[in-house]
PDB file of C-alpha atoms and ligand atoms in Angstrom:
ATOM      1  CA  MET J   1      33.289 129.900 198.065  1.00 86.00           C
ATOM      2  CA  ASN J   2      34.135 131.392 201.449  1.00 91.00           C
ATOM      3  CA  PHE J   3      32.604 129.129 204.070  1.00 97.00           C
ATOM      4  CA  GLU J   4      32.945 131.847 206.752  1.00 96.00           C
ATOM      5  CA  ILE J   5      34.194 129.516 209.488  1.00 98.00           C
ATOM      6  CA  ALA J   6      37.726 130.881 209.866  1.00 97.00           C
ATOM      7  CA  GLY J   7      38.590 131.359 213.533  1.00 97.00           C
ATOM      8  CA  LYS J   8      35.688 129.222 214.757  1.00 98.00           C
ATOM      9  CA  THR J   9      36.321 126.253 217.035  1.00 98.00           C
ATOM     10  CA  ALA J  10      35.518 122.877 215.507  1.00 98.00           C
ATOM     11  CA  VAL J  11      35.482 119.564 217.374  1.00 99.00           C
ATOM     12  CA  VAL J  12      35.788 116.325 215.404  1.00 99.00           C
ATOM     13  CA  THR J  13      35.421 113.252 217.594  1.00 99.00           C
ATOM     14  CA  ALA J  14      37.250 110.132 216.358  1.00 98.00           C
ATOM     15  CA  GLY J  15      39.250 112.454 214.132  1.00 98.00           C
ATOM     16  CA  SER J  16      42.599 110.671 213.935  1.00 98.00           C
ATOM     17  CA  LEU J  17      42.002 108.411 210.935  1.00 98.00           C
ATOM     18  CA  GLY J  18      39.790 107.979 207.895  1.00 98.00           C
ATOM     19  CA  ILE J  19      36.735 110.173 207.411  1.00 98.00           C
ATOM     20  CA  GLY J  20      37.252 111.962 210.744  1.00 98.00           C
ATOM     21  CA  LYS J  21      40.812 112.954 209.880  1.00 98.00           C
ATOM     22  CA  ALA J  22      39.820 114.078 206.378  1.00 98.00           C
ATOM     23  CA  THR J  23      37.100 116.224 207.963  1.00 98.00           C
ATOM     24  CA  ALA J  24      39.533 117.749 210.455  1.00 98.00           C
ATOM     25  CA  LEU J  25      41.867 118.607 207.561  1.00 98.00           C
ATOM     26  CA  SER J  26      39.074 120.105 205.491  1.00 98.00           C
ATOM     27  CA  LEU J  27      37.844 122.294 208.386  1.00 98.00           C
ATOM     28  CA  ALA J  28      41.438 123.344 209.120  1.00 98.00           C
ATOM     29  CA  LYS J  29      41.867 124.411 205.481  1.00 98.00           C
ATOM     30  CA  GLU J  30      38.870 126.708 205.999  1.00 97.00           C
ATOM     31  CA  GLY J  31      40.700 128.328 208.920  1.00 97.00           C
ATOM     32  CA  ALA J  32      38.857 126.704 211.835  1.00 98.00           C
ATOM     33  CA  ASN J  33      40.692 125.836 215.056  1.00 98.00           C
ATOM     34  CA  VAL J  34      40.318 122.076 215.158  1.00 98.00           C
ATOM     35  CA  ALA J  35      40.206 119.691 218.113  1.00 98.00           C
ATOM     36  CA  ILE J  36      40.256 115.944 217.530  1.00 98.00           C
ATOM     37  CA  CYS J  37      40.163 112.910 219.773  1.00 98.00           C
ATOM     38  CA  GLY J  38      40.678 109.163 219.469  1.00 98.00           C
ATOM     39  CA  ARG J  39      41.749 106.250 221.637  1.00 98.00           C
ATOM     40  CA  ASP J  40      45.309 105.898 220.363  1.00 98.00           C
ATOM     41  CA  GLU J  41      47.891 108.605 221.036  1.00 98.00           C
ATOM     42  CA  GLY J  42      50.052 107.467 218.108  1.00 98.00           C
ATOM     43  CA  ASN J  43      47.160 107.828 215.642  1.00 98.00           C
ATOM     44  CA  LEU J  44      46.468 111.328 216.977  1.00 98.00           C
ATOM     45  CA  ALA J  45      50.125 112.383 216.684  1.00 98.00           C
ATOM     46  CA  ALA J  46      50.316 111.042 213.118  1.00 98.00           C
ATOM     47  CA  ALA J  47      47.107 112.899 212.206  1.00 98.00           C
ATOM     48  CA  VAL J  48      48.489 116.187 213.553  1.00 98.00           C
ATOM     49  CA  GLN J  49      51.693 115.706 211.584  1.00 98.00           C
ATOM     50  CA  ASP J  50      49.757 114.902 208.407  1.00 98.00           C
ATOM     51  CA  ILE J  51      47.331 117.847 208.754  1.00 98.00           C
ATOM     52  CA  GLN J  52      50.039 120.341 209.721  1.00 97.00           C
ATOM     53  CA  SER J  53      52.119 119.250 206.725  1.00 98.00           C
ATOM     54  CA  GLN J  54      49.262 120.544 204.548  1.00 98.00           C
ATOM     55  CA  VAL J  55      47.958 123.568 206.440  1.00 97.00           C
ATOM     56  CA  ASP J  56      49.322 125.933 209.061  1.00 96.00           C
ATOM     57  CA  VAL J  57      46.878 125.338 211.901  1.00 94.00           C
ATOM     58  CA  ASN J  58      46.672 124.754 215.634  1.00 90.00           C
ATOM     59  CA  ILE J  59      45.227 121.339 216.414  1.00 97.00           C
ATOM     60  CA  PHE J  60      44.236 120.243 219.886  1.00 98.00           C
ATOM     61  CA  THR J  61      44.258 116.489 220.546  1.00 98.00           C
ATOM     62  CA  SER J  62      43.203 114.335 223.443  1.00 98.00           C
ATOM     63  CA  VAL J  63      43.079 110.595 224.078  1.00 98.00           C
ATOM     64  CA  VAL J  64      39.387 109.821 224.503  1.00 98.00           C
ATOM     65  CA  ASP J  65      37.167 106.780 224.171  1.00 98.00           C
ATOM     66  CA  VAL J  66      33.833 108.258 223.089  1.00 98.00           C
ATOM     67  CA  SER J  67      32.013 105.281 224.630  1.00 98.00           C
ATOM     68  CA  ASP J  68      32.847 106.828 227.999  1.00 98.00           C
ATOM     69  CA  ALA J  69      30.745 109.914 228.747  1.00 98.00           C
ATOM     70  CA  SER J  70      33.153 111.167 231.433  1.00 98.00           C
ATOM     71  CA  GLN J  71      36.042 111.175 228.936  1.00 98.00           C
ATOM     72  CA  ILE J  72      33.953 113.201 226.478  1.00 98.00           C
ATOM     73  CA  GLN J  73      33.135 115.656 229.253  1.00 98.00           C
ATOM     74  CA  ARG J  74      36.839 116.067 230.060  1.00 98.00           C
ATOM     75  CA  PHE J  75      37.662 116.504 226.333  1.00 99.00           C
ATOM     76  CA  ILE J  76      35.087 119.225 225.706  1.00 98.00           C
ATOM     77  CA  SER J  77      36.152 121.224 228.735  1.00 98.00           C
ATOM     78  CA  GLU J  78      39.799 120.916 227.617  1.00 98.00           C
ATOM     79  CA  VAL J  79      38.833 122.226 224.157  1.00 98.00           C
ATOM     80  CA  GLN J  80      36.868 125.129 225.636  1.00 98.00           C
ATOM     81  CA  GLY J  81      39.883 125.987 227.794  1.00 98.00           C
ATOM     82  CA  GLU J  82      42.221 125.858 224.804  1.00 98.00           C
ATOM     83  CA  PHE J  83      40.155 127.437 222.015  1.00 98.00           C
ATOM     84  CA  GLY J  84      37.072 128.947 223.710  1.00 98.00           C
ATOM     85  CA  ALA J  85      33.444 128.309 222.776  1.00 98.00           C
ATOM     86  CA  VAL J  86      32.700 125.465 220.362  1.00 98.00           C
ATOM     87  CA  SER J  87      30.861 126.479 217.173  1.00 98.00           C
ATOM     88  CA  ILE J  88      31.119 123.320 215.067  1.00 99.00           C
ATOM     89  CA  LEU J  89      30.757 119.728 216.235  1.00 99.00           C
ATOM     90  CA  VAL J  90      31.299 116.677 214.059  1.00 99.00           C
ATOM     91  CA  ASN J  91      30.087 113.530 215.821  1.00 99.00           C
ATOM     92  CA  ASN J  92      32.100 110.585 214.537  1.00 98.00           C
ATOM     93  CA  ALA J  93      33.101 107.222 216.038  1.00 98.00           C
ATOM     94  CA  GLY J  94      34.228 103.808 214.919  1.00 94.00           C
ATOM     95  CA  GLY J  95      31.601 101.267 213.920  1.00 94.00           C
ATOM     96  CA  PRO J  96      30.015  98.936 216.509  1.00 96.00           C
ATOM     97  CA  LYS J  97      30.656  95.172 216.569  1.00 96.00           C
ATOM     98  CA  VAL J  98      29.604  93.366 213.396  1.00 95.00           C
ATOM     99  CA  GLY J  99      27.103  90.514 213.456  1.00 96.00           C
ATOM    100  CA  ASN J 100      23.440  89.590 213.047  1.00 97.00           C
ATOM    101  CA  TYR J 101      20.592  88.923 215.463  1.00 97.00           C
ATOM    102  CA  GLN J 102      22.038  85.486 216.251  1.00 97.00           C
ATOM    103  CA  THR J 103      25.597  86.570 216.961  1.00 97.00           C
ATOM    104  CA  VAL J 104      25.305  89.767 219.008  1.00 98.00           C
ATOM    105  CA  ASP J 105      24.513  89.548 222.712  1.00 98.00           C
ATOM    106  CA  SER J 106      22.926  91.946 225.159  1.00 98.00           C
ATOM    107  CA  GLN J 107      26.261  93.508 226.177  1.00 98.00           C
ATOM    108  CA  ASP J 108      27.016  94.169 222.484  1.00 98.00           C
ATOM    109  CA  TRP J 109      23.744  96.122 222.281  1.00 98.00           C
ATOM    110  CA  VAL J 110      24.723  98.233 225.279  1.00 98.00           C
ATOM    111  CA  ASP J 111      28.244  98.839 223.904  1.00 98.00           C
ATOM    112  CA  ALA J 112      26.851  99.857 220.511  1.00 98.00           C
ATOM    113  CA  TYR J 113      24.463 102.307 222.171  1.00 98.00           C
ATOM    114  CA  HIS J 114      27.325 103.893 224.112  1.00 98.00           C
ATOM    115  CA  LEU J 115      29.614 104.100 221.066  1.00 98.00           C
ATOM    116  CA  THR J 116      27.208 105.314 218.404  1.00 98.00           C
ATOM    117  CA  LEU J 117      24.169 107.003 219.929  1.00 98.00           C
ATOM    118  CA  ARG J 118      25.047 108.064 223.472  1.00 98.00           C
ATOM    119  CA  SER J 119      28.414 109.500 222.387  1.00 98.00           C
ATOM    120  CA  ALA J 120      26.705 111.832 219.898  1.00 99.00           C
ATOM    121  CA  VAL J 121      24.039 112.863 222.413  1.00 98.00           C
ATOM    122  CA  THR J 122      26.575 113.474 225.195  1.00 98.00           C
ATOM    123  CA  THR J 123      29.011 115.466 223.079  1.00 99.00           C
ATOM    124  CA  THR J 124      26.256 117.571 221.580  1.00 99.00           C
ATOM    125  CA  GLU J 125      24.671 118.408 224.922  1.00 98.00           C
ATOM    126  CA  LEU J 126      28.073 119.586 226.173  1.00 98.00           C
ATOM    127  CA  VAL J 127      28.469 122.168 223.386  1.00 99.00           C
ATOM    128  CA  LEU J 128      24.883 123.379 223.013  1.00 98.00           C
ATOM    129  CA  ASP J 129      25.223 126.167 225.605  1.00 98.00           C
ATOM    130  CA  ASP J 130      28.203 127.611 223.669  1.00 98.00           C
ATOM    131  CA  MET J 131      26.183 127.544 220.456  1.00 98.00           C
ATOM    132  CA  LYS J 132      23.045 128.992 222.036  1.00 98.00           C
ATOM    133  CA  ARG J 133      25.034 131.889 223.500  1.00 98.00           C
ATOM    134  CA  ALA J 134      26.514 132.593 220.056  1.00 98.00           C
ATOM    135  CA  GLN J 135      23.129 132.085 218.344  1.00 98.00           C
ATOM    136  CA  TRP J 136      25.095 130.042 215.811  1.00 98.00           C
ATOM    137  CA  GLY J 137      26.140 126.410 215.657  1.00 98.00           C
ATOM    138  CA  ARG J 138      26.667 123.518 213.277  1.00 98.00           C
ATOM    139  CA  ILE J 139      26.379 119.869 214.292  1.00 99.00           C
ATOM    140  CA  VAL J 140      27.109 117.155 211.739  1.00 99.00           C
ATOM    141  CA  ASN J 141      26.858 113.437 212.455  1.00 98.00           C
ATOM    142  CA  ILE J 142      28.907 110.942 210.440  1.00 98.00           C
ATOM    143  CA  SER J 143      26.586 108.012 209.848  1.00 98.00           C
ATOM    144  CA  SER J 144      26.278 105.538 206.983  1.00 98.00           C
ATOM    145  CA  PHE J 145      24.227 104.759 203.894  1.00 97.00           C
ATOM    146  CA  SER J 146      22.895 101.901 206.033  1.00 96.00           C
ATOM    147  CA  ILE J 147      20.304 104.258 207.540  1.00 96.00           C
ATOM    148  CA  LYS J 148      18.601 104.352 204.154  1.00 94.00           C
ATOM    149  CA  GLN J 149      19.379 100.748 203.137  1.00 93.00           C
ATOM    150  CA  PRO J 150      20.424  98.337 205.935  1.00 95.00           C
ATOM    151  CA  ILE J 151      23.661  96.416 205.301  1.00 94.00           C
ATOM    152  CA  PRO J 152      23.640  92.674 206.122  1.00 94.00           C
ATOM    153  CA  GLU J 153      25.746  91.530 209.087  1.00 94.00           C
ATOM    154  CA  ILE J 154      26.040  94.935 210.748  1.00 95.00           C
ATOM    155  CA  LEU J 155      22.808  94.851 212.692  1.00 97.00           C
ATOM    156  CA  LEU J 156      24.001  97.054 215.567  1.00 98.00           C
ATOM    157  CA  SER J 157      25.290  99.741 213.234  1.00 97.00           C
ATOM    158  CA  ASN J 158      22.077  99.715 211.186  1.00 97.00           C
ATOM    159  CA  VAL J 159      19.948 100.155 214.310  1.00 98.00           C
ATOM    160  CA  MET J 160      22.022 102.652 216.302  1.00 98.00           C
ATOM    161  CA  ARG J 161      22.582 104.924 213.310  1.00 98.00           C
ATOM    162  CA  MET J 162      18.839 105.089 212.683  1.00 98.00           C
ATOM    163  CA  GLY J 163      18.609 106.077 216.354  1.00 98.00           C
ATOM    164  CA  VAL J 164      21.117 108.879 215.759  1.00 98.00           C
ATOM    165  CA  GLN J 165      19.033 110.183 212.884  1.00 98.00           C
ATOM    166  CA  GLY J 166      15.821 109.997 214.963  1.00 98.00           C
ATOM    167  CA  TRP J 167      17.561 111.931 217.731  1.00 98.00           C
ATOM    168  CA  ALA J 168      19.052 114.497 215.324  1.00 98.00           C
ATOM    169  CA  LYS J 169      15.728 115.134 213.607  1.00 98.00           C
ATOM    170  CA  SER J 170      14.037 115.566 216.989  1.00 98.00           C
ATOM    171  CA  LEU J 171      16.753 117.896 218.266  1.00 98.00           C
ATOM    172  CA  SER J 172      16.550 120.013 215.113  1.00 98.00           C
ATOM    173  CA  LEU J 173      13.039 121.025 216.229  1.00 98.00           C
ATOM    174  CA  ASP J 174      14.380 122.435 219.503  1.00 98.00           C
ATOM    175  CA  ILE J 175      17.592 124.179 218.444  1.00 98.00           C
ATOM    176  CA  GLY J 176      16.677 125.842 215.152  1.00 98.00           C
ATOM    177  CA  ALA J 177      15.464 128.953 216.983  1.00 98.00           C
ATOM    178  CA  TYR J 178      19.036 129.511 218.205  1.00 98.00           C
ATOM    179  CA  GLY J 179      20.546 129.426 214.715  1.00 98.00           C
ATOM    180  CA  ILE J 180      21.890 125.928 215.306  1.00 98.00           C
ATOM    181  CA  THR J 181      21.589 123.268 212.613  1.00 99.00           C
ATOM    182  CA  ILE J 182      22.077 119.521 212.937  1.00 99.00           C
ATOM    183  CA  ASN J 183      22.503 117.222 209.964  1.00 98.00           C
ATOM    184  CA  THR J 184      23.731 113.727 209.214  1.00 98.00           C
ATOM    185  CA  VAL J 185      26.081 112.685 206.424  1.00 98.00           C
ATOM    186  CA  CYS J 186      25.705 109.106 205.174  1.00 98.00           C
ATOM    187  CA  PRO J 187      28.937 107.915 203.559  1.00 98.00           C
ATOM    188  CA  GLY J 188      28.865 105.106 201.047  1.00 98.00           C
ATOM    189  CA  TRP J 189      31.815 102.731 200.719  1.00 97.00           C
ATOM    190  CA  THR J 190      34.859 104.871 201.475  1.00 98.00           C
ATOM    191  CA  LEU J 191      38.506 103.904 201.068  1.00 95.00           C
ATOM    192  CA  THR J 192      39.785 104.316 204.603  1.00 94.00           C
ATOM    193  CA  ASP J 193      42.422 102.109 206.235  1.00 90.00           C
ATOM    194  CA  ARG J 194      39.641 100.238 208.025  1.00 87.00           C
ATOM    195  CA  VAL J 195      37.941  99.336 204.746  1.00 91.00           C
ATOM    196  CA  LYS J 196      41.269  98.532 203.063  1.00 90.00           C
ATOM    197  CA  SER J 197      42.147  96.086 205.836  1.00 87.00           C
ATOM    198  CA  MET J 198      38.623  94.635 205.778  1.00 83.00           C
ATOM    199  CA  LEU J 199      39.110  93.859 202.077  1.00 86.00           C
ATOM    200  CA  SER J 200      42.649  92.548 202.422  1.00 86.00           C
ATOM    201  CA  GLY J 201      41.673  89.065 203.683  1.00 81.00           C
ATOM    202  CA  THR J 202      40.731  85.925 201.796  1.00 82.00           C
ATOM    203  CA  ASP J 203      38.441  86.690 198.868  1.00 89.00           C
ATOM    204  CA  GLY J 204      39.110  90.420 199.434  1.00 88.00           C
ATOM    205  CA  ASP J 205      39.471  91.123 195.705  1.00 90.00           C
ATOM    206  CA  LYS J 206      36.228  89.348 194.904  1.00 92.00           C
ATOM    207  CA  ARG J 207      34.409  91.165 197.708  1.00 91.00           C
ATOM    208  CA  GLN J 208      35.830  94.522 196.545  1.00 93.00           C
ATOM    209  CA  GLN J 209      34.683  93.886 192.965  1.00 95.00           C
ATOM    210  CA  ALA J 210      31.193  92.903 194.158  1.00 94.00           C
ATOM    211  CA  ILE J 211      30.939  96.173 196.093  1.00 95.00           C
ATOM    212  CA  ILE J 212      32.168  98.240 193.147  1.00 97.00           C
ATOM    213  CA  ASP J 213      29.735  96.486 190.784  1.00 97.00           C
ATOM    214  CA  ASP J 214      26.895  97.737 193.007  1.00 97.00           C
ATOM    215  CA  ILE J 215      28.034 101.395 192.964  1.00 98.00           C
ATOM    216  CA  PRO J 216      26.736 103.428 189.999  1.00 98.00           C
ATOM    217  CA  LEU J 217      29.848 105.650 190.049  1.00 98.00           C
ATOM    218  CA  GLY J 218      31.941 102.460 189.852  1.00 98.00           C
ATOM    219  CA  ARG J 219      34.416 103.161 192.664  1.00 97.00           C
ATOM    220  CA  PHE J 220      34.839 103.717 196.387  1.00 97.00           C
ATOM    221  CA  ALA J 221      34.704 107.267 197.786  1.00 98.00           C
ATOM    222  CA  TYR J 222      37.840 108.991 199.002  1.00 98.00           C
ATOM    223  CA  PRO J 223      37.588 110.283 202.588  1.00 98.00           C
ATOM    224  CA  ASP J 224      37.934 113.901 201.421  1.00 98.00           C
ATOM    225  CA  GLU J 225      34.782 113.504 199.298  1.00 98.00           C
ATOM    226  CA  ILE J 226      32.829 112.820 202.493  1.00 98.00           C
ATOM    227  CA  ALA J 227      34.670 115.615 204.307  1.00 98.00           C
ATOM    228  CA  SER J 228      33.624 118.138 201.636  1.00 98.00           C
ATOM    229  CA  MET J 229      29.950 117.586 202.431  1.00 98.00           C
ATOM    230  CA  VAL J 230      30.585 117.761 206.177  1.00 99.00           C
ATOM    231  CA  THR J 231      32.471 121.032 205.720  1.00 98.00           C
ATOM    232  CA  PHE J 232      29.697 122.533 203.616  1.00 98.00           C
ATOM    233  CA  LEU J 233      27.113 121.593 206.262  1.00 98.00           C
ATOM    234  CA  ALA J 234      29.387 123.186 208.877  1.00 98.00           C
ATOM    235  CA  SER J 235      29.538 126.423 206.931  1.00 98.00           C
ATOM    236  CA  GLN J 236      27.563 129.661 207.034  1.00 98.00           C
ATOM    237  CA  GLN J 237      26.322 128.831 203.535  1.00 97.00           C
ATOM    238  CA  ALA J 238      24.377 125.791 204.821  1.00 98.00           C
ATOM    239  CA  SER J 239      22.267 128.060 207.048  1.00 98.00           C
ATOM    240  CA  TYR J 240      18.874 126.768 205.829  1.00 98.00           C
ATOM    241  CA  ILE J 241      19.617 123.033 206.007  1.00 98.00           C
ATOM    242  CA  THR J 242      18.723 121.149 209.180  1.00 98.00           C
ATOM    243  CA  GLY J 243      17.353 117.771 210.244  1.00 98.00           C
ATOM    244  CA  THR J 244      18.446 116.107 207.026  1.00 98.00           C
ATOM    245  CA  ALA J 245      20.398 112.926 206.308  1.00 98.00           C
ATOM    246  CA  ILE J 246      22.445 113.376 203.127  1.00 98.00           C
ATOM    247  CA  PRO J 247      24.024 110.422 201.320  1.00 98.00           C
ATOM    248  CA  VAL J 248      27.477 110.810 199.777  1.00 98.00           C
ATOM    249  CA  ASP J 249      27.413 107.322 198.369  1.00 98.00           C
ATOM    250  CA  GLY J 250      28.196 107.209 194.647  1.00 98.00           C
ATOM    251  CA  GLY J 251      24.561 106.194 194.117  1.00 98.00           C
ATOM    252  CA  VAL J 252      24.782 102.916 196.056  1.00 97.00           C
ATOM    253  CA  ILE J 253      21.425 103.547 197.770  1.00 97.00           C
ATOM    254  CA  LYS J 254      18.869 102.328 195.254  1.00 94.00           C
ATOM    255  CA  GLY J 255      15.765 104.013 196.707  1.00 92.00           C
ATOM    256  CA  SER J 256      14.582 107.222 195.032  1.00 89.00           C
ATOM    257  CA  LEU J 257      14.313 109.392 198.165  1.00 80.00           C
TER     258      LEU J 257
HETATM  259  N1  NAP U   1      34.629 103.752 205.451  1.00 61.34           N
HETATM  260  C1  NAP U   1      33.413 103.428 205.023  1.00 61.34           C
HETATM  261  O1  NAP U   1      33.225 102.791 203.965  1.00 61.34           O
HETATM  262  C2  NAP U   1      32.218 103.839 205.820  1.00 61.34           C
HETATM  263  C3  NAP U   1      30.951 103.738 205.215  1.00 61.34           C
HETATM  264  C4  NAP U   1      29.842 104.113 205.959  1.00 61.34           C
HETATM  265  C5  NAP U   1      29.977 104.554 207.257  1.00 61.34           C
HETATM  266  N2  NAP U   1      31.226 104.611 207.816  1.00 61.34           N
HETATM  267  C6  NAP U   1      31.300 105.031 209.206  1.00 61.34           C
HETATM  268  O2  NAP U   1      32.029 106.227 209.295  1.00 61.34           O
HETATM  269  C7  NAP U   1      32.737 106.254 210.539  1.00 61.34           C
HETATM  270  C8  NAP U   1      34.220 106.484 210.264  1.00 61.34           C
HETATM  271  O3  NAP U   1      34.684 105.393 209.469  1.00 61.34           O
HETATM  272  P1  NAP U   1      36.183 105.300 208.921  1.00 61.34           P
HETATM  273  O4  NAP U   1      36.130 104.340 207.786  1.00 61.34           O
HETATM  274  O5  NAP U   1      36.730 106.659 208.748  1.00 61.34           O
HETATM  275  O6  NAP U   1      36.866 104.552 210.152  1.00 61.34           O
HETATM  276  P2  NAP U   1      38.433 104.469 210.535  1.00 61.34           P
HETATM  277  O7  NAP U   1      39.295 104.773 209.379  1.00 61.34           O
HETATM  278  O8  NAP U   1      38.561 103.145 211.214  1.00 61.34           O
HETATM  279  O9  NAP U   1      38.591 105.616 211.616  1.00 61.34           O
HETATM  280  C9  NAP U   1      37.889 105.512 212.813  1.00 61.34           C
HETATM  281  C10 NAP U   1      38.317 106.649 213.720  1.00 61.34           C
HETATM  282  O10 NAP U   1      37.578 106.527 214.911  1.00 61.34           O
HETATM  283  C11 NAP U   1      38.472 106.464 216.040  1.00 61.34           C
HETATM  284  N3  NAP U   1      37.750 105.668 217.019  1.00 61.34           N
HETATM  285  C12 NAP U   1      37.259 104.426 216.889  1.00 61.34           C
HETATM  286  N4  NAP U   1      36.626 104.059 218.004  1.00 61.34           N
HETATM  287  C13 NAP U   1      36.717 105.097 218.871  1.00 61.34           C
HETATM  288  C14 NAP U   1      36.259 105.328 220.191  1.00 61.34           C
HETATM  289  N5  NAP U   1      35.579 104.392 220.859  1.00 61.34           N
HETATM  290  N6  NAP U   1      36.535 106.518 220.781  1.00 61.34           N
HETATM  291  C15 NAP U   1      37.229 107.475 220.115  1.00 61.34           C
HETATM  292  N7  NAP U   1      37.692 107.314 218.861  1.00 61.34           N
HETATM  293  C16 NAP U   1      37.427 106.137 218.245  1.00 61.34           C
HETATM  294  C17 NAP U   1      39.724 105.834 215.468  1.00 61.34           C
HETATM  295  O11 NAP U   1      40.884 106.122 216.230  1.00 61.34           O
HETATM  296  P3  NAP U   1      41.403 105.102 217.373  1.00 61.34           P
HETATM  297  O12 NAP U   1      41.310 103.722 216.792  1.00 61.34           O
HETATM  298  O13 NAP U   1      42.795 105.546 217.659  1.00 61.34           O
HETATM  299  O14 NAP U   1      40.472 105.287 218.519  1.00 61.34           O
HETATM  300  C18 NAP U   1      39.787 106.563 214.137  1.00 61.34           C
HETATM  301  O15 NAP U   1      40.289 107.867 214.277  1.00 61.34           O
HETATM  302  C19 NAP U   1      32.480 104.918 211.222  1.00 61.34           C
HETATM  303  O16 NAP U   1      31.420 105.046 212.132  1.00 61.34           O
HETATM  304  C20 NAP U   1      32.061 104.041 210.071  1.00 61.34           C
HETATM  305  O17 NAP U   1      31.264 102.955 210.479  1.00 61.34           O
HETATM  306  C21 NAP U   1      32.350 104.288 207.134  1.00 61.34           C
END
């Protein structure tokens, strides 16, 4: 299938590792000009090397903490200067601090808002004029299966991601008339370095087996399996899909809808 996004500018925030990097690679394979950001310059350089070893593409990188709205603003104007108008935006970030209602404090709530919800809102608002002018745009949020089935001990993530979906659904009402779609992808357990290191501690094997036992497909996802859905939603072919939250979770969500 030709996704018809060759030559378009795609921004993937937090695109240096894991699901973000796999998404940047997948969009690059479709011929998009890709811009990624992250906090660590070394991670960004390694991502560029990895992606360019697989596809001949220009990649723009910038060191950005997406919790800081002014850094996002600087990043988007750098991308526009380098590649022109932004057509595709993938809102990704790391996960907020883990914990439950007894262990997170009021500053943790503020930090989680900045990292997960405000970053998506800020980045999106900065590219909407480009998309409106083109009468075409694709916005995809990387979320989690936790928006359909909360995960214990990640209270802040559970809450802020539901906020992202509430915002995305609301925004879809306003931007559809411009040919702009916004959707959310909800990964299940995905084998990224972060998850590998999370499962490398004491009882890691037992924890890993317990997770796998709960997944109907009997294994973790690979990052490129999440990226495939993001890339489809970013494509011309996904022109009639907006406001949705789509799990790519191996069946781990047990609800029917
Ligand atoms: N993996 C899973 O099983 C899974 C399941 C459900 C949902 N998710 C969610 O999917 C998202 C991606 O997860 P992942 O497993 O791919 O994570 P990952 O492998 O740890 O990658 C996270 C990426 O985000 C960047 N990043 C983190 N904090 C940032 C910040 N404040 N500003 C800019 N960049 C930042 C990291 O680069 P730097 O560290 O260099 O900044 C890195 O590129 C996360 O929100 C995660 O919670 C993951």
